[in-house]
Amino acid sequence: MDTRSSRLRHIVNSPELSFLMEAHDGLSARIVEEAGFEGIWASGLAIAASHGVRDCNEASWTQTLECVEFMADAAGIPILVDGDTGHGNFNNVRRFVAKLEQRGAAGVCLEDKLFPKINSFVNGTGQELAAVDEFAGRIKAAKDAPRDDQFVIVARTEALVAGRGLAEALVRAEAYWRAGADAILIHSARTDASEVLEFKRLWGSTLPVVAVPTTYHCTPTDTFRAHGFSVLIWANHLLRSCITAMQATAAQLFTEQCLTNVESTVAPLREVFRLQRMAELKAAELKYLPQPVRPSDGDGTRDAVPEAVSVQ
Amino acid sequence: MDTRSSRLRHIVNSPELSFLMEAHDGLSARIVEEAGFEGIWASGLAIAASHGVRDCNEASWTQTLECVEFMADAAGIPILVDGDTGHGNFNNVRRFVAKLEQRGAAGVCLEDKLFPKINSFVNGTGQELAAVDEFAGRIKAAKDAPRDDQFVIVARTEALVAGRGLAEALVRAEAYWRAGADAILIHSARTDASEVLEFKRLWGSTLPVVAVPTTYHCTPTDTFRAHGFSVLIWANHLLRSCITAMQATAAQLFTEQCLTNVESTVAPLREVFRLQRMAELKAAELKYLPQPVRPSDGDGTRDAVPEAVSVQ
Amino acid sequence: MDTRSSRLRHIVNSPELSFLMEAHDGLSARIVEEAGFEGIWASGLAIAASHGVRDCNEASWTQTLECVEFMADAAGIPILVDGDTGHGNFNNVRRFVAKLEQRGAAGVCLEDKLFPKINSFVNGTGQELAAVDEFAGRIKAAKDAPRDDQFVIVARTEALVAGRGLAEALVRAEAYWRAGADAILIHSARTDASEVLEFKRLWGSTLPVVAVPTTYHCTPTDTFRAHGFSVLIWANHLLRSCITAMQATAAQLFTEQCLTNVESTVAPLREVFRLQRMAELKAAELKYLPQPVRPSDGDGTRDAVPEAVSVQ
Amino acid sequence: MDTRSSRLRHIVNSPELSFLMEAHDGLSARIVEEAGFEGIWASGLAIAASHGVRDCNEASWTQTLECVEFMADAAGIPILVDGDTGHGNFNNVRRFVAKLEQRGAAGVCLEDKLFPKINSFVNGTGQELAAVDEFAGRIKAAKDAPRDDQFVIVARTEALVAGRGLAEALVRAEAYWRAGADAILIHSARTDASEVLEFKRLWGSTLPVVAVPTTYHCTPTDTFRAHGFSVLIWANHLLRSCITAMQATAAQLFTEQCLTNVESTVAPLREVFRLQRMAELKAAELKYLPQPVRPSDGDGTRDAVPEAVSVQ
């Protein structure tokens, strides 16, 4: 059966390099889908930031879950959820994973740190790794939790981020593979990709490997392709584009105290309505609402606001 | 006592024209505050759109409430909440308003339509007005609900949007004033401000008047100032700037399959962390966490990712 | 495929009289299942009352949804959800129904009143009926919303409760049948069943008929059986048994200021743990947690609290 | 100012022995208040069990928070919330505590275990204690989080439950006192109170001491009074009385297939409505709804269902 989980599994397992684009709410998820991407990365950092909280489990796991649900409802492509540590021990993990599947996610990525986590790009306290066998137990629990065995479990090791070196990263990847992981995400906070590439060389093809070039963004994509990576994640760039745009728009409106110049730089209102699928609602009204004779409604277009209401 | 409600009340009552800037999540709320605005408009349209749903009460009132809570936690300036119809009758209104106050909002704007509402810029079914006395009862209930009598109740009439004309708008404004409203929001979906300005001329100064120049964005702000308006709302422009930015970034990444060119066009990761107030967390760790001797932590800066971790 | 929806459909369609027992949270749902019932009635009144709010949509539809989710997670038998009016118009209905199905409900009952509803046993304002064709549109939308076409839509008419008489009840039932309803719930607030029985006689067997003998509790069950009813709902009796029990226990503890006498009248702590399925957790720990040598743990029984920890 | 926090503080600090009664939802909270108790214990075990989940943080902290909110809305007396471990580290604690205060709780009890916790009466894995200084940091953070400095922080040590002995319990109590705790809860899973009493003797009066005689329920209350305890908590007995009552009612209805005999053993429907405060709603309708001439409504009593609708 063609489910979103099976489609994400295909993305992960296929020999070509694929790309997942970050989204953090229903709107961004729909934009990612419309841009043509095969799948979505529901970024923990971006979801936290858009809520105005920090990426150290300040939002509860059910608040994150609800955000994922809005994303899965807004876009039809598979969503790989950044599941942080799984929000506790094996028992929290299996509950979290079962709920993610219920709400329409296609897979989850779990990292070998302890709850509460702290973002991998923030230095200092909190980058401690979980014991290998304890985290392997979480992966095993995650594998057993979904109803659909196509649901994808990605094991992310923070061994390099924590400064433990390649050998430990490999040992951990092997343990997570044996525990049932479908892919390994090798994370690095360095500005060059060398340790990530070296990991891939040493690891080989036991399981597909995912990379997140946030800090080593200068590395050409063909390098990852040549090394046989499975998936690259553009992990937070829609959120960051929003920040730039909102700061500019807010500054301009604060200074100019007038909409006139801003109007042409932002999406028109009708584009908001189109993204919200207002046309589907108008069609549904015809189907489900009693239809009075309303000659003045015409084609549903309000004359005075042509740009606002064209909802096709 | 200087509360957010009393500050919003001052904004509404003061003779100068003030501006409220739309926000739709914690991040945008913080950006509005940093831009210097006195207050935030928690737009129903923008909140719905960012969730990926439509502005006709597809999200439940508690989901909207939770969004407002994240906004109030992320920004210290007053928030005027777009409360739609109040989500039902007088009883739903008083519950909704009490909860908005509990979560940190400073005021609510209620419109004289029936639940479920449909956005005022969408034509067709749904733009029916409530009976005047029924809606006046909702305003009265809203006034009685908060603990702090400084909490602001704005009554929005959709009489012009519904094509009922100025006379009805004025009758309704009068009824809502008598029911206890603190201000009148006169809404219009026309591309010129004439009917809004005419309303103000006829209404005078019985209560402060709020306008939303989304469709009549070409009207100079001094025109509203000259007519004695109290507040202008820039109602959805941060959301619309996000759409433009995300569509461009997603398209570029889809085409280029590489981060290199995008990196310089989006906010740096350290700006995400700054907006999340990571510096406060690092300071709190020093206060509340056992402090091991960690010479290598230095100033909290990870050498390899200087841009990511400077959290001041 | 044997789903909960198909099992509820079978219950509704089978010639024998079946019984649904009210539950209002995960615990009561599990108790209903353990008692042997075929299915659960997720009562709107009982859910509201247990939350401490009124049965007039004071809790949001997502708060009700979350309660249903806990119930569906706690019990494996089908749940028919008391969906009130569907929480708005056809559009709210289809969203609500799709979410109920997602969370594990097997069916929903919608009543032909307007949002916000008021409980049918409370007199006065609020017992107004929806227009027939508008409500038929809600039923149609409800039928189209679930993925699984076995999901059951019960149309409840309040025509008798609203004093509109049998003729209108029959007209409405017919309209809802044509709109796609799977069964008719004929509600009555009278202390005898005569009007309900008369409805069934006149209605015949076009669709299965459900009755709720809360007020006409003296009518022998064989009477309903003889009239060919499909389902009886015991609609609020677990909640009401809790009230009696809690008031007695609270009064006794307040007076006696001591647990000694209460202890033997309430379920032992180990029964709480059994209902929570602690044994499953202990088994899962063996499967997913690293197993240290812990000789002192023995069989998982703490000697000093034998009654508390026997989790089989 | 007389707040619920200051009232709970008074209960804890006063020389007389006080009693807190468990509640787990809005309904039980209201019943506790009506029974005359000074305050409510929002039991983690009871809240989890009523949701149908286990007492090991299977419900998220925001789900627990929402339950507390319904309780605080339903009852006016102070609520001491069973906060488990605080749901993570110091940072999770301060967020959790600030939110509890926002929703109307008067205090929180935090225990010196690690997230996720497991109920103290369940043997085996999971009863590990937190490091003293790490937990003291959580207490310190909890003290700094609320706006109202009357909000009560109770530090609960599980030293005895974990088999660490009296000396460690005393060391921990001292550390938590120095960190700012307002009271110490000394927990024990034994069937006699000896170790709890001995703790009190050795501890003296540095801070008020709270005990939970769930397992040592045979100890006369005067013994605690004589030892100078501040508060006793009846920790789960309303929940347990519900289980007994619901199992009996469900069994009876399953067997008898008829309401007749059950009707007299459960609270009447009008008692449900009274507990929901329907009379307040009817009064509010007179205040806020347009009042048509409705001669037939009379006193709001529906003739046919006198027991159901008398809402005074």
XYZ file of N, CA and C in Angstrom, chain B residues 65-253:
567
model
N -6.156 29.899 21.637
C -5.736 30.353 22.961
C -4.286 29.963 23.240
N -3.929 28.747 22.905
C -2.554 28.294 23.163
C -1.561 29.104 22.338
N -1.949 29.444 21.122
C -1.087 30.266 20.293
C -0.892 31.639 20.931
N -1.964 32.220 21.427
C -1.869 33.518 22.096
C -0.971 33.415 23.323
N -1.072 32.311 24.034
C -0.237 32.125 25.224
C 1.256 32.140 24.861
N 1.606 31.435 23.795
C 3.010 31.454 23.372
C 3.439 32.882 22.994
N 2.532 33.625 22.383
C 2.849 35.000 22.013
C 3.048 35.868 23.250
N 2.149 35.716 24.212
C 2.240 36.537 25.422
C 3.481 36.176 26.239
N 3.902 34.933 26.157
C 5.117 34.529 26.855
C 6.365 35.057 26.149
N 6.258 35.257 24.841
C 7.445 35.636 24.065
C 7.655 37.139 23.989
N 6.618 37.908 24.244
C 6.730 39.362 24.118
C 6.077 40.031 25.314
N 6.640 41.135 25.749
C 6.117 41.816 26.935
C 5.119 42.904 26.633
N 4.966 43.269 25.366
C 4.033 44.345 25.025
C 2.595 43.815 24.982
N 1.620 44.717 25.072
C 0.217 44.276 25.100
C -0.207 43.611 23.799
N -1.063 42.613 23.929
C -1.616 41.905 22.775
C -3.123 42.114 22.732
N -3.585 42.618 21.603
C -5.027 42.665 21.341
C -5.355 41.463 20.473
N -6.218 40.595 20.975
C -6.515 39.337 20.291
C -7.726 39.490 19.380
N -7.560 39.058 18.170
C -8.671 38.958 17.224
C -9.524 37.769 17.662
N -10.633 38.080 18.334
C -11.420 37.014 18.954
C -12.562 36.507 18.093
N -12.554 36.896 16.816
C -13.640 36.479 15.922
C -14.997 36.806 16.559
N -15.886 35.851 16.531
C -17.229 36.073 17.087
C -17.277 35.834 18.594
N -16.150 35.410 19.164
C -16.158 34.990 20.551
C -16.450 33.509 20.694
N -16.566 32.825 19.532
C -16.663 31.368 19.490
C -17.962 30.812 20.046
N -19.052 31.552 19.806
C -20.352 31.013 20.192
C -21.234 32.116 20.750
N -21.955 31.807 21.815
C -22.853 32.811 22.400
C -22.169 33.513 23.580
N -22.940 34.253 24.362
C -22.360 35.017 25.478
C -21.568 34.131 26.434
N -22.011 32.887 26.577
C -21.364 32.011 27.547
C -19.991 31.571 27.046
N -19.898 31.250 25.754
C -18.594 30.949 25.179
C -17.691 32.173 25.248
N -18.283 33.349 25.017
C -17.498 34.585 25.033
C -16.859 34.814 26.390
N -17.636 34.687 27.446
C -17.061 35.023 28.749
C -15.987 34.026 29.153
N -16.168 32.759 28.748
C -15.137 31.765 29.029
C -13.858 32.066 28.231
N -14.040 32.378 26.959
C -12.913 32.687 26.078
C -12.141 33.908 26.596
N -12.871 34.945 26.962
C -12.219 36.179 27.413
C -11.472 35.953 28.726
N -12.090 35.232 29.647
C -11.410 34.966 30.920
C -10.112 34.201 30.682
N -10.145 33.269 29.747
C -8.941 32.481 29.455
C -7.899 33.332 28.737
N -8.323 34.189 27.841
C -7.351 35.073 27.181
C -6.624 35.926 28.217
N -7.393 36.463 29.167
C -6.742 37.272 30.200
C -5.770 36.417 31.004
N -6.188 35.199 31.355
C -5.333 34.322 32.148
C -4.012 34.066 31.442
N -4.051 33.932 30.117
C -2.829 33.601 29.372
C -1.999 34.836 29.030
N -2.459 36.015 29.417
C -1.602 37.183 29.253
C -2.008 38.161 28.169
N -3.146 37.954 27.511
C -3.609 38.943 26.538
C -4.056 40.203 27.273
N -4.073 41.328 26.552
C -4.446 42.607 27.149
C -5.827 43.064 26.704
N -6.340 42.441 25.668
C -7.643 42.829 25.177
C -8.101 41.882 24.096
N -9.380 42.016 23.734
C -9.931 41.155 22.698
C -10.837 41.991 21.814
N -10.862 41.644 20.555
C -11.762 42.277 19.607
C -12.793 41.240 19.171
N -14.073 41.570 19.349
C -15.156 40.655 18.981
C -15.965 41.263 17.854
N -16.360 40.441 16.896
C -17.086 40.956 15.739
C -18.527 40.467 15.727
N -19.390 41.249 15.154
C -20.832 40.987 15.242
C -21.316 40.033 14.147
N -20.644 38.891 14.063
C -21.100 37.831 13.171
C -21.451 36.601 14.000
N -21.851 35.543 13.280
C -22.255 34.308 13.947
C -21.175 33.246 13.800
N -21.049 32.404 14.798
C -20.106 31.293 14.743
C -20.664 30.198 13.843
N -19.890 29.557 12.992
C -18.507 29.889 12.671
C -18.425 31.051 11.705
N -17.458 31.908 11.912
C -17.282 33.056 11.044
C -16.558 32.642 9.761
N -16.570 33.551 8.810
C -15.722 33.395 7.635
C -14.994 34.719 7.466
N -13.762 34.659 6.994
C -12.963 35.877 6.858
C -13.712 36.955 6.084
N -13.543 38.190 6.525
C -14.319 39.299 5.967
C -13.976 39.600 4.522
N -12.849 39.123 4.057
C -12.457 39.403 2.680
C -12.853 38.272 1.729
N -13.546 37.288 2.252
C -14.033 36.207 1.405
C -15.517 36.421 1.170
N -15.877 36.447 -0.071
C -17.259 36.725 -0.411
C -18.139 35.492 -0.239
N -19.438 35.694 -0.341
C -20.353 34.568 -0.378
C -20.996 34.300 0.950
N -21.378 33.065 1.161
C -22.089 32.644 2.350
C -21.301 32.987 3.608
N -21.986 33.351 4.644
C -21.323 33.430 5.932
C -21.153 34.818 6.484
N -21.393 35.840 5.665
C -21.194 37.197 6.163
C -22.472 37.739 6.793
N -23.224 36.869 7.461
C -24.437 37.340 8.104
C -24.113 37.955 9.453
N -24.807 39.021 9.766
C -24.558 39.697 11.033
C -25.420 39.098 12.139
N -24.915 39.206 13.353
C -25.694 38.821 14.523
C -26.763 39.869 14.774
N -27.809 39.481 15.471
C -28.780 40.462 15.930
C -28.080 41.428 16.883
N -28.459 42.690 16.806
C -27.747 43.711 17.590
C -27.784 43.398 19.078
N -28.951 43.063 19.583
C -29.034 42.870 21.034
C -28.326 41.593 21.483
N -28.342 40.575 20.615
C -27.621 39.352 20.980
C -26.118 39.647 21.073
N -25.609 40.391 20.088
C -24.173 40.690 20.129
C -23.842 41.660 21.262
N -24.743 42.598 21.534
C -24.518 43.497 22.667
C -24.400 42.689 23.962
N -25.184 41.607 24.059
C -25.073 40.727 25.220
C -23.712 40.063 25.296
N -23.165 39.719 24.132
C -21.806 39.150 24.126
C -20.769 40.175 24.613
N -20.943 41.430 24.177
C -20.015 42.482 24.621
C -20.113 42.676 26.137
N -21.334 42.680 26.616
C -21.558 42.845 28.053
C -20.895 41.697 28.830
N -21.082 40.485 28.326
C -20.469 39.317 28.975
C -18.956 39.413 28.917
N -18.439 39.898 27.799
C -16.990 40.038 27.666
C -16.449 41.055 28.664
N -17.192 42.123 28.868
C -16.748 43.144 29.835
C -16.710 42.603 31.255
N -17.642 41.721 31.566
C -17.737 41.218 32.935
C -16.770 40.068 33.221
N -16.137 39.514 32.193
C -15.369 38.279 32.376
C -13.988 38.466 32.997
N -13.241 39.482 32.615
C -11.859 39.538 33.132
C -11.806 39.954 34.604
N -10.759 39.572 35.258
C -10.548 40.014 36.639
C -10.100 41.478 36.684
N -9.252 41.821 35.715
C -8.681 43.158 35.660
C -9.596 44.029 34.813
N -10.167 45.069 35.408
C -11.129 45.883 34.647
C -10.436 46.760 33.603
N -9.121 46.690 33.534
C -8.400 47.403 32.484
C -8.370 46.620 31.168
N -8.701 45.340 31.236
C -8.727 44.507 30.025
C -9.638 45.173 28.992
N -9.183 45.230 27.759
C -9.852 46.043 26.735
C -10.779 45.192 25.857
N -12.011 45.658 25.723
C -12.973 44.995 24.830
C -13.239 45.910 23.629
N -12.822 45.444 22.455
C -13.081 46.184 21.221
C -14.234 45.504 20.493
N -15.255 46.290 20.148
C -16.393 45.743 19.393
C -16.199 46.080 17.919
N -16.193 45.054 17.115
C -15.982 45.251 15.680
C -17.292 45.043 14.952
N -17.663 46.021 14.191
C -18.889 45.819 13.410
C -18.544 45.527 11.955
N -19.226 44.538 11.454
C -19.053 44.108 10.070
C -20.184 44.655 9.199
N -20.852 45.674 9.696
C -22.014 46.190 8.967
C -21.630 46.634 7.559
N -20.496 47.301 7.416
C -20.083 47.750 6.083
C -19.675 46.558 5.216
N -18.952 45.637 5.793
C -18.539 44.442 5.047
C -19.763 43.672 4.547
N -20.802 43.638 5.370
C -22.016 42.903 4.999
C -22.935 43.718 4.100
N -22.496 44.927 3.760
C -23.285 45.737 2.836
C -24.511 46.369 3.455
N -24.477 46.546 4.773
C -25.657 47.103 5.449
C -25.632 48.633 5.508
N -24.495 49.225 5.211
C -24.457 50.673 5.124
C -24.107 51.362 6.429
N -23.851 52.654 6.289
C -23.350 53.456 7.402
C -24.346 53.588 8.542
N -25.595 53.714 8.193
C -26.586 53.932 9.247
C -26.601 52.754 10.213
N -26.594 51.559 9.637
C -26.597 50.389 10.519
C -25.287 50.290 11.298
N -24.188 50.625 10.660
C -22.906 50.603 11.370
C -22.956 51.507 12.589
N -23.567 52.658 12.410
C -23.629 53.618 13.523
C -24.572 53.138 14.621
N -25.689 52.569 14.229
C -26.618 52.026 15.227
C -25.937 50.923 16.036
N -25.223 50.075 15.324
C -24.541 48.988 16.014
C -23.439 49.520 16.937
N -22.654 50.442 16.444
C -21.582 50.999 17.287
C -22.168 51.588 18.569
N -23.278 52.262 18.410
C -23.926 52.859 19.592
C -24.372 51.780 20.585
N -24.951 50.724 20.047
C -25.416 49.647 20.937
C -24.239 48.977 21.652
N -23.153 48.810 20.950
C -21.998 48.138 21.556
C -21.347 49.049 22.594
N -21.375 50.350 22.311
C -20.864 51.309 23.297
C -21.701 51.209 24.567
N -23.005 51.198 24.410
C -23.879 51.125 25.592
C -23.698 49.801 26.334
N -23.301 48.776 25.605
C -23.077 47.470 26.253
C -21.742 47.420 26.979
N -20.917 48.443 26.782
C -19.677 48.488 27.553
C -18.389 48.413 26.752
N -18.472 48.387 25.429
C -17.249 48.302 24.620
C -16.327 49.479 24.908
N -15.018 49.218 24.835
C -14.027 50.258 25.070
C -13.629 50.979 23.794
N -13.881 50.341 22.657
C -13.546 50.961 21.373
C -14.366 50.263 20.296
N -14.477 50.947 19.156
C -15.188 50.384 18.004
C -14.172 50.146 16.889
N -14.188 48.926 16.335
C -13.403 48.676 15.131
C -14.373 48.685 13.962
N -14.169 49.608 13.038
C -15.049 49.696 11.879
C -14.324 49.033 10.703
N -14.899 47.913 10.249
C -14.197 47.139 9.236
C -14.786 47.400 7.864
N -13.919 47.349 6.875
C -14.348 47.568 5.500
C -13.490 46.712 4.585
N -14.125 46.211 3.527
C -13.380 45.396 2.559
C -13.175 46.164 1.255
N -13.383 47.476 1.302
C -13.223 48.257 0.078
C -11.785 48.731 -0.094
N -11.463 49.081 -1.313
C -10.080 49.480 -1.587
C -9.843 50.972 -1.338
N -10.906 51.681 -0.997
C -10.670 53.062 -0.549
C -11.302 53.240 0.827
N -10.823 54.239 1.526
C -11.200 54.394 2.930
C -12.438 55.238 3.124
N -13.101 55.608 2.060
C -14.148 56.630 2.203
C -15.223 56.258 3.221
N -15.693 55.009 3.173
C -16.796 54.688 4.098
C -16.316 54.628 5.539
N -15.063 54.233 5.708
C -14.496 54.200 7.057
C -14.337 55.629 7.601
N -13.852 56.507 6.749
C -13.678 57.892 7.173
C -15.035 58.547 7.455
N -15.999 58.233 6.619
C -17.330 58.803 6.812
C -17.939 58.306 8.131
N -17.707 57.023 8.410
C -18.173 56.489 9.688
C -17.603 57.313 10.838
N -16.308 57.565 10.763
C -15.656 58.287 11.872
C -16.233 59.696 12.010
N -16.450 60.340 10.874
C -17.003 61.688 10.934
C -18.361 61.688 11.631
N -19.184 60.738 11.273
C -20.532 60.692 11.831
C -20.536 60.220 13.279
N -19.620 59.319 13.578
C -19.555 58.740 14.929
C -19.002 59.730 15.947
N -18.053 60.510 15.535
C -17.450 61.448 16.462
C -16.510 60.784 17.434
N -16.642 61.138 18.703
C -15.639 60.690 19.674
C -16.251 59.951 20.845
N -17.423 59.402 20.645
C -18.069 58.698 21.750
C -17.159 57.611 22.304
N -16.551 56.869 21.402
C -15.561 55.856 21.783
C -14.415 55.942 20.776
N -13.227 55.539 21.177
C -12.116 55.492 20.221
C -12.461 54.553 19.060
N -11.915 54.842 17.890
C -12.190 54.045 16.695
C -10.896 53.457 16.124
N -10.983 52.189 15.772
C -9.862 51.434 15.236
C -10.149 51.113 13.775
N -9.125 51.195 12.926
C -9.302 50.834 11.518
C -8.215 49.851 11.076
N -8.526 49.109 10.031
C -7.649 48.060 9.525
C -7.486 48.261 8.017
N -6.457 48.995 7.613
C -6.380 49.399 6.201
C -5.821 48.323 5.276
N -6.204 47.085 5.473
C -5.636 46.026 4.639
C -5.954 46.245 3.167
N -7.230 46.518 2.866
C -7.600 46.692 1.454
C -7.447 48.148 0.992
N -7.584 49.079 1.916
C -7.423 50.498 1.520
C -6.046 50.990 1.963
N -5.040 50.221 1.541
C -3.661 50.459 1.992
C -3.034 51.696 1.365
N -3.685 52.280 0.371
C -3.093 53.458 -0.261
C -3.449 54.758 0.459
N -4.370 54.668 1.373
C -4.760 55.880 2.099
C -3.603 56.326 3.000
N -3.199 57.591 2.883
C -2.090 58.056 3.735
C -2.468 58.001 5.210
N -1.515 57.668 6.017
C -1.761 57.541 7.445
C -2.216 58.861 8.051
N -1.714 59.960 7.518
C -2.142 61.258 8.061
C -3.639 61.494 7.899
N -4.225 60.853 6.916
C -5.670 60.976 6.766
C -6.392 60.416 7.994
N -5.938 59.249 8.451
C -6.552 58.663 9.652
C -6.258 59.527 10.874
N -5.060 60.057 10.892
C -4.673 60.918 12.016
C -5.569 62.159 12.050
N -5.755 62.721 10.886
C -6.568 63.940 10.802
C -8.022 63.673 11.196
N -8.465 62.465 10.938
C -9.858 62.132 11.281
C -10.020 61.680 12.733
N -8.908 61.624 13.454
C -9.019 61.312 14.872
C -9.137 59.842 15.206
N -8.664 58.978 14.311
C -8.662 57.554 14.656
C -7.713 57.307 15.825
N -7.993 56.282 16.525
C -7.192 55.940 17.706
C -6.068 54.968 17.360
N -6.402 53.936 16.607
C -5.448 52.857 16.341
C -5.603 52.380 14.895
N -4.470 52.154 14.242
C -4.458 51.436 12.965
C -3.804 50.081 13.193
N -4.351 49.066 12.531
C -3.808 47.713 12.666
C -3.197 47.286 11.333
N -1.919 46.939 11.376
C -1.278 46.309 10.202
C -1.550 44.808 10.381
N -2.557 44.298 9.684
C -3.260 43.130 10.195
C -2.703 41.770 9.801
N -1.864 41.701 8.795
C -1.436 40.369 8.331
C -0.138 40.406 7.553
N 0.637 41.449 7.726
C 1.760 41.675 6.822
C 3.015 40.892 7.205
N 3.160 40.534 8.451
C 4.307 39.666 8.780
C 4.075 38.271 8.217
N 2.869 37.789 8.369
C 2.567 36.488 7.765
C 2.805 36.519 6.259
N 2.326 37.551 5.623
C 2.459 37.619 4.169
C 3.929 37.775 3.760
N 4.724 38.428 4.593
C 6.163 38.507 4.268
C 6.828 37.143 4.431
N 6.346 36.341 5.371
C 6.871 34.974 5.528
C 6.573 34.137 4.282
N 5.379 34.269 3.765
C 4.998 33.470 2.590
C 5.936 33.777 1.430
N 6.115 35.050 1.167
C 7.015 35.442 0.086
C 8.420 34.881 0.313
N 8.912 35.034 1.512
C 10.285 34.602 1.798
C 10.421 33.085 1.736
N 9.468 32.380 2.294
C 9.583 30.913 2.310
C 9.433 30.349 0.906
N 8.519 30.913 0.130
C 8.365 30.403 -1.239
C 9.656 30.617 -2.029
N 10.302 31.760 -1.832
C 11.545 32.029 -2.567
C 12.663 31.089 -2.106
N 12.791 30.928 -0.809
C 13.863 30.075 -0.279
C 13.639 28.616 -0.666
N 12.407 28.164 -0.551
C 12.119 26.774 -0.915
C 12.389 26.543 -2.399
N 11.988 27.498 -3.228
C 12.210 27.347 -4.666
C 13.710 27.314 -4.977
N 14.450 28.195 -4.333
C 15.889 28.247 -4.587
C 16.571 26.945 -4.157
N 16.220 26.442 -2.986
C 16.852 25.205 -2.517
C 16.428 24.008 -3.364
